[in-house]
Amino acid sequence: MKLNEIQDLIKFVSKSGVSEVELETKEIKIVIRTPKTASGANMMMQQTQMAMPMQQMPQQMQAPAPAEVKPPVVAVSEESKYLTIKSPMIGTFYRSSGPDKPVFVNIGDEVTPGKAVCIIEAMKLFNEIESDIKGKIVKVLVNDATPVEYDQPLFLVDPS
């Protein structure tokens, strides 16, 4: 299976609204799971597993072993009044759509449901992440171009 075929499969799954797809051939096994969200937003792949030996994978599909990522520690007493925008997938966090483009949101910006707040890259696909809450950004919890985990807090939002 070629990389572009895998990307097409991921796009199809995200648009179809199914929560899990499993595809297995002689050489490869792919499992794509999407989280069930209350907002009903289309969420891309949460987890993809491949059961092909790394030596048989095309060079472009081989990825270095991910570094251990620990979510930032949030002080409960001071910041408990804030809501969080969390990562809907595993990938690389970007604050803007390109190196020479402005960031989606800054501290102090108002966000509304449906407004893009960042991009998360997963398997060479750039997914715009939209806010599902209304409020004002008070803190960015992740540095630009760093890996993020599923459900990791990305932004603190003051709902008042």
GROMACS .gro file of N, CA and C in nm:
model
  480
    1MET      N    1   0.085  -0.117   0.000
    1MET     CA    2   0.000   0.000   0.000
    1MET      C    3   0.090   0.123   0.000
    2LYS      N    4   0.060   0.217  -0.086
    2LYS     CA    5   0.141   0.338  -0.100
    2LYS      C    6   0.096   0.444   0.000
    3LEU      N    7   0.188   0.537   0.030
    3LEU     CA    8   0.160   0.642   0.127
    3LEU      C    9   0.038   0.724   0.088
    4ASN      N   10   0.026   0.760  -0.040
    4ASN     CA   11  -0.090   0.841  -0.081
    4ASN      C   12  -0.221   0.764  -0.066
    5GLU      N   13  -0.218   0.632  -0.081
    5GLU     CA   14  -0.338   0.552  -0.059
    5GLU      C   15  -0.378   0.552   0.088
    6ILE      N   16  -0.278   0.548   0.177
    6ILE     CA   17  -0.305   0.554   0.321
    6ILE      C   18  -0.363   0.690   0.356
    7GLN      N   19  -0.307   0.797   0.299
    7GLN     CA   20  -0.358   0.931   0.325
    7GLN      C   21  -0.502   0.945   0.275
    8ASP      N   22  -0.532   0.889   0.158
    8ASP     CA   23  -0.669   0.893   0.106
    8ASP      C   24  -0.764   0.817   0.198
    9LEU      N   25  -0.720   0.704   0.252
    9LEU     CA   26  -0.801   0.626   0.344
    9LEU      C   27  -0.832   0.707   0.470
   10ILE      N   28  -0.731   0.776   0.524
   10ILE     CA   29  -0.750   0.856   0.644
   10ILE      C   30  -0.850   0.969   0.617
   11LYS      N   31  -0.837   1.035   0.501
   11LYS     CA   32  -0.931   1.142   0.465
   11LYS      C   33  -1.073   1.086   0.454
   12PHE      N   34  -1.088   0.971   0.390
   12PHE     CA   35  -1.219   0.910   0.374
   12PHE      C   36  -1.282   0.878   0.509
   13VAL      N   37  -1.202   0.818   0.600
   13VAL     CA   38  -1.253   0.781   0.732
   13VAL      C   39  -1.296   0.906   0.809
   14SER      N   40  -1.217   1.013   0.802
   14SER     CA   41  -1.253   1.133   0.877
   14SER      C   42  -1.382   1.196   0.826
   15LYS      N   43  -1.407   1.188   0.695
   15LYS     CA   44  -1.528   1.246   0.638
   15LYS      C   45  -1.651   1.157   0.657
   16SER      N   46  -1.629   1.027   0.670
   16SER     CA   47  -1.741   0.934   0.677
   16SER      C   48  -1.810   0.933   0.813
   17GLY      N   49  -1.740   0.972   0.920
   17GLY     CA   50  -1.800   0.976   1.052
   17GLY      C   51  -1.795   0.843   1.128
   18VAL      N   52  -1.730   0.740   1.072
   18VAL     CA   53  -1.719   0.615   1.145
   18VAL      C   54  -1.615   0.629   1.254
   19SER      N   55  -1.628   0.548   1.358
   19SER     CA   56  -1.537   0.563   1.471
   19SER      C   57  -1.414   0.472   1.460
   20GLU      N   58  -1.420   0.366   1.379
   20GLU     CA   59  -1.304   0.278   1.367
   20GLU      C   60  -1.307   0.205   1.234
   21VAL      N   61  -1.189   0.196   1.171
   21VAL     CA   62  -1.173   0.120   1.046
   21VAL      C   63  -1.047   0.037   1.060
   22GLU      N   64  -1.055  -0.089   1.018
   22GLU     CA   65  -0.941  -0.178   1.024
   22GLU      C   66  -0.921  -0.237   0.885
   23LEU      N   67  -0.797  -0.229   0.834
   23LEU     CA   68  -0.763  -0.281   0.702
   23LEU      C   69  -0.640  -0.367   0.717
   24GLU      N   70  -0.647  -0.491   0.664
   24GLU     CA   71  -0.534  -0.580   0.677
   24GLU      C   72  -0.510  -0.649   0.544
   25THR      N   73  -0.383  -0.646   0.500
   25THR     CA   74  -0.342  -0.719   0.381
   25THR      C   75  -0.227  -0.811   0.422
   26LYS      N   76  -0.164  -0.875   0.324
   26LYS     CA   77  -0.052  -0.963   0.355
   26LYS      C   78   0.064  -0.885   0.417
   27GLU      N   79   0.087  -0.762   0.368
   27GLU     CA   80   0.203  -0.686   0.411
   27GLU      C   81   0.178  -0.588   0.525
   28ILE      N   82   0.054  -0.543   0.542
   28ILE     CA   83   0.031  -0.430   0.633
   28ILE      C   84  -0.103  -0.443   0.704
   29LYS      N   85  -0.109  -0.390   0.825
   29LYS     CA   86  -0.234  -0.381   0.899
   29LYS      C   87  -0.247  -0.238   0.947
   30ILE      N   88  -0.360  -0.176   0.916
   30ILE     CA   89  -0.385  -0.037   0.957
   30ILE      C   90  -0.514  -0.033   1.036
   31VAL      N   91  -0.509   0.032   1.153
   31VAL     CA   92  -0.628   0.055   1.235
   31VAL      C   93  -0.639   0.205   1.255
   32ILE      N   94  -0.753   0.263   1.215
   32ILE     CA   95  -0.776   0.407   1.232
   32ILE      C   96  -0.895   0.423   1.325
   33ARG      N   97  -0.873   0.494   1.437
   33ARG     CA   98  -0.979   0.519   1.534
   33ARG      C   99  -0.998   0.669   1.548
   34THR      N  100  -1.123   0.712   1.552
   34THR     CA  101  -1.151   0.854   1.575
   34THR      C  102  -1.227   0.865   1.706
   35PRO      N  103  -1.195   0.968   1.785
   35PRO     CA  104  -1.263   0.984   1.913
   35PRO      C  105  -1.407   1.029   1.892
   36LYS      N  106  -1.493   0.989   1.982
   36LYS     CA  107  -1.631   1.037   1.980
   36LYS      C  108  -1.633   1.166   2.060
   37THR      N  109  -1.675   1.276   1.997
   37THR     CA  110  -1.673   1.405   2.065
   37THR      C  111  -1.813   1.457   2.081
   38ALA      N  112  -1.834   1.533   2.187
   38ALA     CA  113  -1.964   1.594   2.212
   38ALA      C  114  -1.994   1.702   2.110
   39SER      N  115  -1.893   1.769   2.059
   39SER     CA  116  -1.914   1.878   1.965
   39SER      C  117  -1.947   1.827   1.826
   40GLY      N  118  -1.919   1.701   1.799
   40GLY     CA  119  -1.950   1.644   1.668
   40GLY      C  120  -1.852   1.689   1.561
   41ALA      N  121  -1.742   1.750   1.599
   41ALA     CA  122  -1.645   1.797   1.500
   41ALA      C  123  -1.576   1.678   1.435
   42ASN      N  124  -1.541   1.694   1.308
   42ASN     CA  125  -1.468   1.589   1.239
   42ASN      C  126  -1.328   1.580   1.296
   43MET      N  127  -1.292   1.465   1.350
   43MET     CA  128  -1.159   1.447   1.405
   43MET      C  129  -1.086   1.345   1.319
   44MET      N  130  -0.963   1.378   1.285
   44MET     CA  131  -0.882   1.288   1.206
   44MET      C  132  -0.837   1.171   1.291
   45MET      N  133  -0.755   1.092   1.237
   45MET     CA  134  -0.705   0.971   1.296
   45MET      C  135  -0.648   0.992   1.436
   46GLN      N  136  -0.693   0.909   1.528
   46GLN     CA  137  -0.639   0.915   1.665
   46GLN      C  138  -0.517   0.825   1.674
   47GLN      N  139  -0.525   0.710   1.610
   47GLN     CA  140  -0.416   0.615   1.625
   47GLN      C  141  -0.407   0.531   1.500
   48THR      N  142  -0.289   0.513   1.447
   48THR     CA  143  -0.269   0.425   1.333
   48THR      C  144  -0.161   0.325   1.372
   49GLN      N  145  -0.192   0.198   1.351
   49GLN     CA  146  -0.096   0.095   1.386
   49GLN      C  147  -0.060   0.020   1.258
   50MET      N  148   0.065  -0.006   1.239
   50MET     CA  149   0.108  -0.082   1.122
   50MET      C  150   0.182  -0.206   1.169
   51ALA      N  151   0.145  -0.318   1.115
   51ALA     CA  152   0.206  -0.445   1.154
   51ALA      C  153   0.302  -0.493   1.047
   52MET      N  154   0.374  -0.404   0.984
   52MET     CA  155   0.471  -0.439   0.882
   52MET      C  156   0.609  -0.416   0.941
   53PRO      N  157   0.701  -0.508   0.920
   53PRO     CA  158   0.837  -0.484   0.970
   53PRO      C  159   0.893  -0.354   0.913
   54MET      N  160   0.969  -0.282   0.994
   54MET     CA  161   1.023  -0.152   0.953
   54MET      C  162   1.114  -0.164   0.831
   55GLN      N  163   1.185  -0.277   0.815
   55GLN     CA  164   1.275  -0.292   0.702
   55GLN      C  165   1.197  -0.295   0.570
   56GLN      N  166   1.073  -0.343   0.572
   56GLN     CA  167   0.994  -0.354   0.450
   56GLN      C  168   0.919  -0.226   0.418
   57MET      N  169   0.912  -0.132   0.511
   57MET     CA  170   0.839  -0.008   0.488
   57MET      C  171   0.916   0.081   0.393
   58PRO      N  172   0.846   0.154   0.306
   58PRO     CA  173   0.915   0.252   0.223
   58PRO      C  174   0.981   0.357   0.313
   59GLN      N  175   1.092   0.412   0.265
   59GLN     CA  176   1.168   0.509   0.345
   59GLN      C  177   1.083   0.626   0.391
   60GLN      N  178   0.992   0.675   0.306
   60GLN     CA  179   0.912   0.792   0.342
   60GLN      C  180   0.814   0.763   0.454
   61MET      N  181   0.781   0.635   0.480
   61MET     CA  182   0.685   0.602   0.585
   61MET      C  183   0.755   0.578   0.718
   62GLN      N  184   0.887   0.555   0.716
   62GLN     CA  185   0.956   0.529   0.841
   62GLN      C  186   0.973   0.659   0.916
   63ALA      N  187   0.939   0.655   1.042
   63ALA     CA  188   0.951   0.774   1.126
   63ALA      C  189   1.043   0.743   1.243
   64PRO      N  190   1.118   0.841   1.290
   64PRO     CA  191   1.201   0.817   1.406
   64PRO      C  192   1.115   0.789   1.529
   65ALA      N  193   1.171   0.718   1.622
   65ALA     CA  194   1.096   0.689   1.745
   65ALA      C  195   1.060   0.819   1.814
   66PRO      N  196   0.933   0.836   1.852
   66PRO     CA  197   0.893   0.962   1.914
   66PRO      C  198   0.954   0.978   2.052
   67ALA      N  199   0.991   1.099   2.083
   67ALA     CA  200   1.043   1.129   2.216
   67ALA      C  201   0.927   1.128   2.314
   68GLU      N  202   0.958   1.094   2.438
   68GLU     CA  203   0.852   1.092   2.539
   68GLU      C  204   0.804   1.234   2.564
   69VAL      N  205   0.675   1.254   2.553
   69VAL     CA  206   0.617   1.387   2.570
   69VAL      C  207   0.535   1.389   2.698
   70LYS      N  208   0.567   1.482   2.785
   70LYS     CA  209   0.491   1.496   2.909
   70LYS      C  210   0.407   1.622   2.899
   71PRO      N  211   0.276   1.613   2.924
   71PRO     CA  212   0.193   1.733   2.917
   71PRO      C  213   0.235   1.833   3.024
   72PRO      N  214   0.218   1.962   2.995
   72PRO     CA  215   0.256   2.062   3.092
   72PRO      C  216   0.173   2.051   3.220
   73VAL      N  217   0.236   2.086   3.331
   73VAL     CA  218   0.168   2.083   3.460
   73VAL      C  219   0.090   2.213   3.477
   74VAL      N  220  -0.036   2.203   3.510
   74VAL     CA  221  -0.121   2.320   3.528
   74VAL      C  222  -0.154   2.333   3.676
   75ALA      N  223  -0.128   2.450   3.733
   75ALA     CA  224  -0.160   2.475   3.874
   75ALA      C  225  -0.312   2.472   3.890
   76VAL      N  226  -0.361   2.385   3.976
   76VAL     CA  227  -0.505   2.363   3.989
   76VAL      C  228  -0.575   2.484   4.050
   77SER      N  229  -0.521   2.540   4.156
   77SER     CA  230  -0.591   2.648   4.226
   77SER      C  231  -0.604   2.773   4.141
   78GLU      N  232  -0.497   2.817   4.075
   78GLU     CA  233  -0.497   2.942   4.001
   78GLU      C  234  -0.570   2.930   3.867
   79GLU      N  235  -0.557   2.819   3.800
   79GLU     CA  236  -0.608   2.807   3.663
   79GLU      C  237  -0.730   2.716   3.651
   80SER      N  238  -0.789   2.677   3.762
   80SER     CA  239  -0.903   2.586   3.756
   80SER      C  240  -1.028   2.653   3.700
   81LYS      N  241  -1.032   2.785   3.699
   81LYS     CA  242  -1.149   2.854   3.646
   81LYS      C  243  -1.148   2.860   3.493
   82TYR      N  244  -1.036   2.821   3.431
   82TYR     CA  245  -1.023   2.825   3.285
   82TYR      C  246  -1.063   2.693   3.221
   83LEU      N  247  -1.112   2.702   3.099
   83LEU     CA  248  -1.141   2.583   3.019
   83LEU      C  249  -1.020   2.555   2.931
   84THR      N  250  -1.006   2.432   2.885
   84THR     CA  251  -0.892   2.399   2.799
   84THR      C  252  -0.939   2.356   2.661
   85ILE      N  253  -0.858   2.390   2.563
   85ILE     CA  254  -0.874   2.334   2.428
   85ILE      C  255  -0.768   2.225   2.421
   86LYS      N  256  -0.812   2.101   2.395
   86LYS     CA  257  -0.721   1.987   2.398
   86LYS      C  258  -0.696   1.935   2.258
   87SER      N  259  -0.587   1.863   2.243
   87SER     CA  260  -0.551   1.805   2.115
   87SER      C  261  -0.642   1.685   2.086
   88PRO      N  262  -0.706   1.683   1.968
   88PRO     CA  263  -0.792   1.570   1.932
   88PRO      C  264  -0.714   1.454   1.872
   89MET      N  265  -0.581   1.467   1.860
   89MET     CA  266  -0.501   1.363   1.796
   89MET      C  267  -0.355   1.374   1.837
   90ILE      N  268  -0.280   1.273   1.798
   90ILE     CA  269  -0.136   1.272   1.818
   90ILE      C  270  -0.073   1.336   1.695
   91GLY      N  271   0.026   1.420   1.714
   91GLY     CA  272   0.092   1.482   1.600
   91GLY      C  273   0.187   1.592   1.643
   92THR      N  274   0.216   1.682   1.549
   92THR     CA  275   0.304   1.796   1.576
   92THR      C  276   0.221   1.923   1.574
   93PHE      N  277   0.234   2.003   1.679
   93PHE     CA  278   0.156   2.125   1.699
   93PHE      C  279   0.222   2.244   1.629
   94TYR      N  280   0.141   2.319   1.553
   94TYR     CA  281   0.188   2.441   1.489
   94TYR      C  282   0.089   2.553   1.519
   95ARG      N  283   0.140   2.670   1.556
   95ARG     CA  284   0.054   2.785   1.587
   95ARG      C  285   0.009   2.858   1.462
   96SER      N  286   0.078   2.840   1.348
   96SER     CA  287   0.041   2.909   1.225
   96SER      C  288   0.040   2.810   1.109
   97SER      N  289  -0.015   2.854   0.995
   97SER     CA  290  -0.025   2.764   0.879
   97SER      C  291   0.105   2.757   0.800
   98GLY      N  292   0.203   2.838   0.834
   98GLY     CA  293   0.333   2.835   0.767
   98GLY      C  294   0.432   2.919   0.843
   99PRO      N  295   0.562   2.902   0.815
   99PRO     CA  296   0.664   2.977   0.889
   99PRO      C  297   0.653   3.128   0.871
  100ASP      N  298   0.605   3.173   0.756
  100ASP     CA  299   0.595   3.317   0.730
  100ASP      C  300   0.452   3.369   0.748
  101LYS      N  301   0.364   3.287   0.802
  101LYS     CA  302   0.223   3.325   0.821
  101LYS      C  303   0.200   3.365   0.967
  102PRO      N  304   0.099   3.450   0.993
  102PRO     CA  305   0.070   3.489   1.132
  102PRO      C  306   0.008   3.371   1.209
  103VAL      N  307   0.023   3.374   1.341
  103VAL     CA  308  -0.034   3.268   1.425
  103VAL      C  309  -0.187   3.279   1.422
  104PHE      N  310  -0.253   3.166   1.446
  104PHE     CA  311  -0.399   3.165   1.446
  104PHE      C  312  -0.456   3.248   1.561
  105VAL      N  313  -0.403   3.226   1.682
  105VAL     CA  314  -0.451   3.300   1.800
  105VAL      C  315  -0.334   3.338   1.889
  106ASN      N  316  -0.346   3.453   1.952
  106ASN     CA  317  -0.250   3.500   2.051
  106ASN      C  318  -0.319   3.510   2.186
  107ILE      N  319  -0.240   3.528   2.292
  107ILE     CA  320  -0.296   3.551   2.424
  107ILE      C  321  -0.377   3.679   2.418
  108GLY      N  322  -0.500   3.673   2.470
  108GLY     CA  323  -0.589   3.788   2.469
  108GLY      C  324  -0.690   3.786   2.355
  109ASP      N  325  -0.671   3.699   2.255
  109ASP     CA  326  -0.765   3.689   2.143
  109ASP      C  327  -0.892   3.619   2.186
  110GLU      N  328  -1.003   3.663   2.131
  110GLU     CA  329  -1.133   3.598   2.154
  110GLU      C  330  -1.145   3.479   2.058
  111VAL      N  331  -1.197   3.367   2.108
  111VAL     CA  332  -1.226   3.252   2.023
  111VAL      C  333  -1.373   3.217   2.036
  112THR      N  334  -1.427   3.161   1.930
  112THR     CA  335  -1.565   3.115   1.928
  112THR      C  336  -1.565   2.974   1.872
  113PRO      N  337  -1.669   2.897   1.897
  113PRO     CA  338  -1.675   2.762   1.840
  113PRO      C  339  -1.660   2.768   1.688
  114GLY      N  340  -1.571   2.686   1.635
  114GLY     CA  341  -1.547   2.680   1.492
  114GLY      C  342  -1.429   2.762   1.444
  115LYS      N  343  -1.372   2.847   1.531
  115LYS     CA  344  -1.256   2.927   1.491
  115LYS      C  345  -1.129   2.843   1.501
  116ALA      N  346  -1.047   2.845   1.395
  116ALA     CA  347  -0.922   2.770   1.393
  116ALA      C  348  -0.826   2.830   1.495
  117VAL      N  349  -0.764   2.744   1.577
  117VAL     CA  350  -0.670   2.791   1.679
  117VAL      C  351  -0.526   2.743   1.655
  118CYS      N  352  -0.511   2.634   1.578
  118CYS     CA  353  -0.378   2.580   1.551
  118CYS      C  354  -0.389   2.473   1.442
  119ILE      N  355  -0.275   2.414   1.409
  119ILE     CA  356  -0.270   2.302   1.315
  119ILE      C  357  -0.195   2.189   1.384
  120ILE      N  358  -0.242   2.067   1.363
  120ILE     CA  359  -0.168   1.950   1.410
  120ILE      C  360  -0.140   1.864   1.288
  121GLU      N  361  -0.011   1.836   1.268
  121GLU     CA  362   0.031   1.753   1.156
  121GLU      C  363   0.038   1.608   1.202
  122ALA      N  364  -0.031   1.522   1.129
  122ALA     CA  365  -0.027   1.378   1.157
  122ALA      C  366  -0.011   1.305   1.024
  123MET      N  367   0.094   1.230   1.009
  123MET     CA  368   0.122   1.154   0.887
  123MET      C  369   0.120   1.243   0.762
  124LYS      N  370   0.187   1.354   0.769
  124LYS     CA  371   0.200   1.449   0.658
  124LYS      C  372   0.069   1.517   0.620
  125LEU      N  373  -0.034   1.502   0.704
  125LEU     CA  374  -0.160   1.572   0.682
  125LEU      C  375  -0.171   1.684   0.785
  126PHE      N  376  -0.203   1.804   0.738
  126PHE     CA  377  -0.214   1.919   0.827
  126PHE      C  378  -0.361   1.942   0.860
  127ASN      N  379  -0.397   1.923   0.987
  127ASN     CA  380  -0.535   1.930   1.031
  127ASN      C  381  -0.558   2.057   1.113
  128GLU      N  382  -0.648   2.144   1.065
  128GLU     CA  383  -0.682   2.264   1.140
  128GLU      C  384  -0.765   2.223   1.261
  129ILE      N  385  -0.725   2.269   1.378
  129ILE     CA  386  -0.797   2.240   1.500
  129ILE      C  387  -0.881   2.362   1.534
  130GLU      N  388  -1.010   2.339   1.553
  130GLU     CA  389  -1.103   2.448   1.581
  130GLU      C  390  -1.144   2.446   1.727
  131SER      N  391  -1.169   2.565   1.778
  131SER     CA  392  -1.217   2.578   1.916
  131SER      C  393  -1.360   2.525   1.924
  132ASP      N  394  -1.392   2.462   2.034
  132ASP     CA  395  -1.530   2.419   2.056
  132ASP      C  396  -1.592   2.497   2.172
  133ILE      N  397  -1.518   2.597   2.219
  133ILE     CA  398  -1.567   2.681   2.330
  133ILE      C  399  -1.551   2.828   2.295
  134LYS      N  400  -1.623   2.914   2.370
  134LYS     CA  401  -1.615   3.058   2.350
  134LYS      C  402  -1.543   3.119   2.469
  135GLY      N  403  -1.454   3.215   2.441
  135GLY     CA  404  -1.383   3.282   2.548
  135GLY      C  405  -1.260   3.353   2.498
  136LYS      N  406  -1.169   3.384   2.592
  136LYS     CA  407  -1.048   3.458   2.560
  136LYS      C  408  -0.927   3.371   2.594
  137ILE      N  409  -0.833   3.361   2.500
  137ILE     CA  410  -0.711   3.283   2.522
  137ILE      C  411  -0.629   3.351   2.632
  138VAL      N  412  -0.595   3.275   2.738
  138VAL     CA  413  -0.515   3.331   2.845
  138VAL      C  414  -0.374   3.270   2.851
  139LYS      N  415  -0.359   3.150   2.790
  139LYS     CA  416  -0.227   3.087   2.794
  139LYS      C  417  -0.216   2.984   2.682
  140VAL      N  418  -0.099   2.982   2.618
  140VAL     CA  419  -0.065   2.879   2.519
  140VAL      C  420   0.024   2.780   2.593
  141LEU      N  421  -0.019   2.654   2.600
  141LEU     CA  422   0.050   2.555   2.683
  141LEU      C  423   0.155   2.473   2.609
  142VAL      N  424   0.164   2.489   2.476
  142VAL     CA  425   0.254   2.407   2.396
  142VAL      C  426   0.340   2.498   2.309
  143ASN      N  427   0.467   2.465   2.297
  143ASN     CA  428   0.557   2.539   2.209
  143ASN      C  429   0.532   2.500   2.063
  144ASP      N  430   0.557   2.594   1.974
  144ASP     CA  431   0.539   2.570   1.831
  144ASP      C  432   0.633   2.458   1.783
  145ALA      N  433   0.582   2.375   1.693
  145ALA     CA  434   0.658   2.267   1.628
  145ALA      C  435   0.704   2.160   1.727
  146THR      N  436   0.622   2.133   1.830
  146THR     CA  437   0.655   2.027   1.925
  146THR      C  438   0.549   1.918   1.917
  147PRO      N  439   0.585   1.794   1.951
  147PRO     CA  440   0.487   1.685   1.947
  147PRO      C  441   0.383   1.699   2.057
  148VAL      N  442   0.260   1.658   2.026
  148VAL     CA  443   0.152   1.657   2.125
  148VAL      C  444   0.086   1.520   2.127
  149GLU      N  445   0.028   1.487   2.238
  149GLU     CA  446  -0.042   1.361   2.257
  149GLU      C  447  -0.193   1.383   2.245
  150TYR      N  448  -0.267   1.276   2.228
  150TYR     CA  449  -0.412   1.283   2.226
  150TYR      C  450  -0.461   1.336   2.361
  151ASP      N  451  -0.554   1.430   2.358
  151ASP     CA  452  -0.618   1.487   2.476
  151ASP      C  453  -0.524   1.576   2.560
  152GLN      N  454  -0.409   1.615   2.506
  152GLN     CA  455  -0.317   1.703   2.577
  152GLN      C  456  -0.371   1.846   2.570
  153PRO      N  457  -0.373   1.919   2.682
  153PRO     CA  458  -0.418   2.058   2.679
  153PRO      C  459  -0.325   2.144   2.592
  154LEU      N  460  -0.385   2.227   2.506
  154LEU     CA  461  -0.310   2.315   2.417
  154LEU      C  462  -0.322   2.461   2.457
  155PHE      N  463  -0.445   2.502   2.494
  155PHE     CA  464  -0.470   2.642   2.529
  155PHE      C  465  -0.558   2.648   2.653
  156LEU      N  466  -0.539   2.752   2.734
  156LEU     CA  467  -0.632   2.782   2.843
  156LEU      C  468  -0.719   2.898   2.797
  157VAL      N  469  -0.850   2.885   2.820
  157VAL     CA  470  -0.946   2.984   2.775
  157VAL      C  471  -1.029   3.031   2.893
  158ASP      N  472  -1.041   3.164   2.907
  158ASP     CA  473  -1.128   3.223   3.009
  158ASP      C  474  -1.267   3.237   2.949
  159PRO      N  475  -1.365   3.160   2.999
  159PRO     CA  476  -1.498   3.163   2.938
  159PRO      C  477  -1.580   3.287   2.972
  160SER      N  478  -1.537   3.368   3.067
  160SER     CA  479  -1.618   3.483   3.109
  160SER      C  480  -1.613   3.599   3.011
   0.00000   0.00000   0.00000
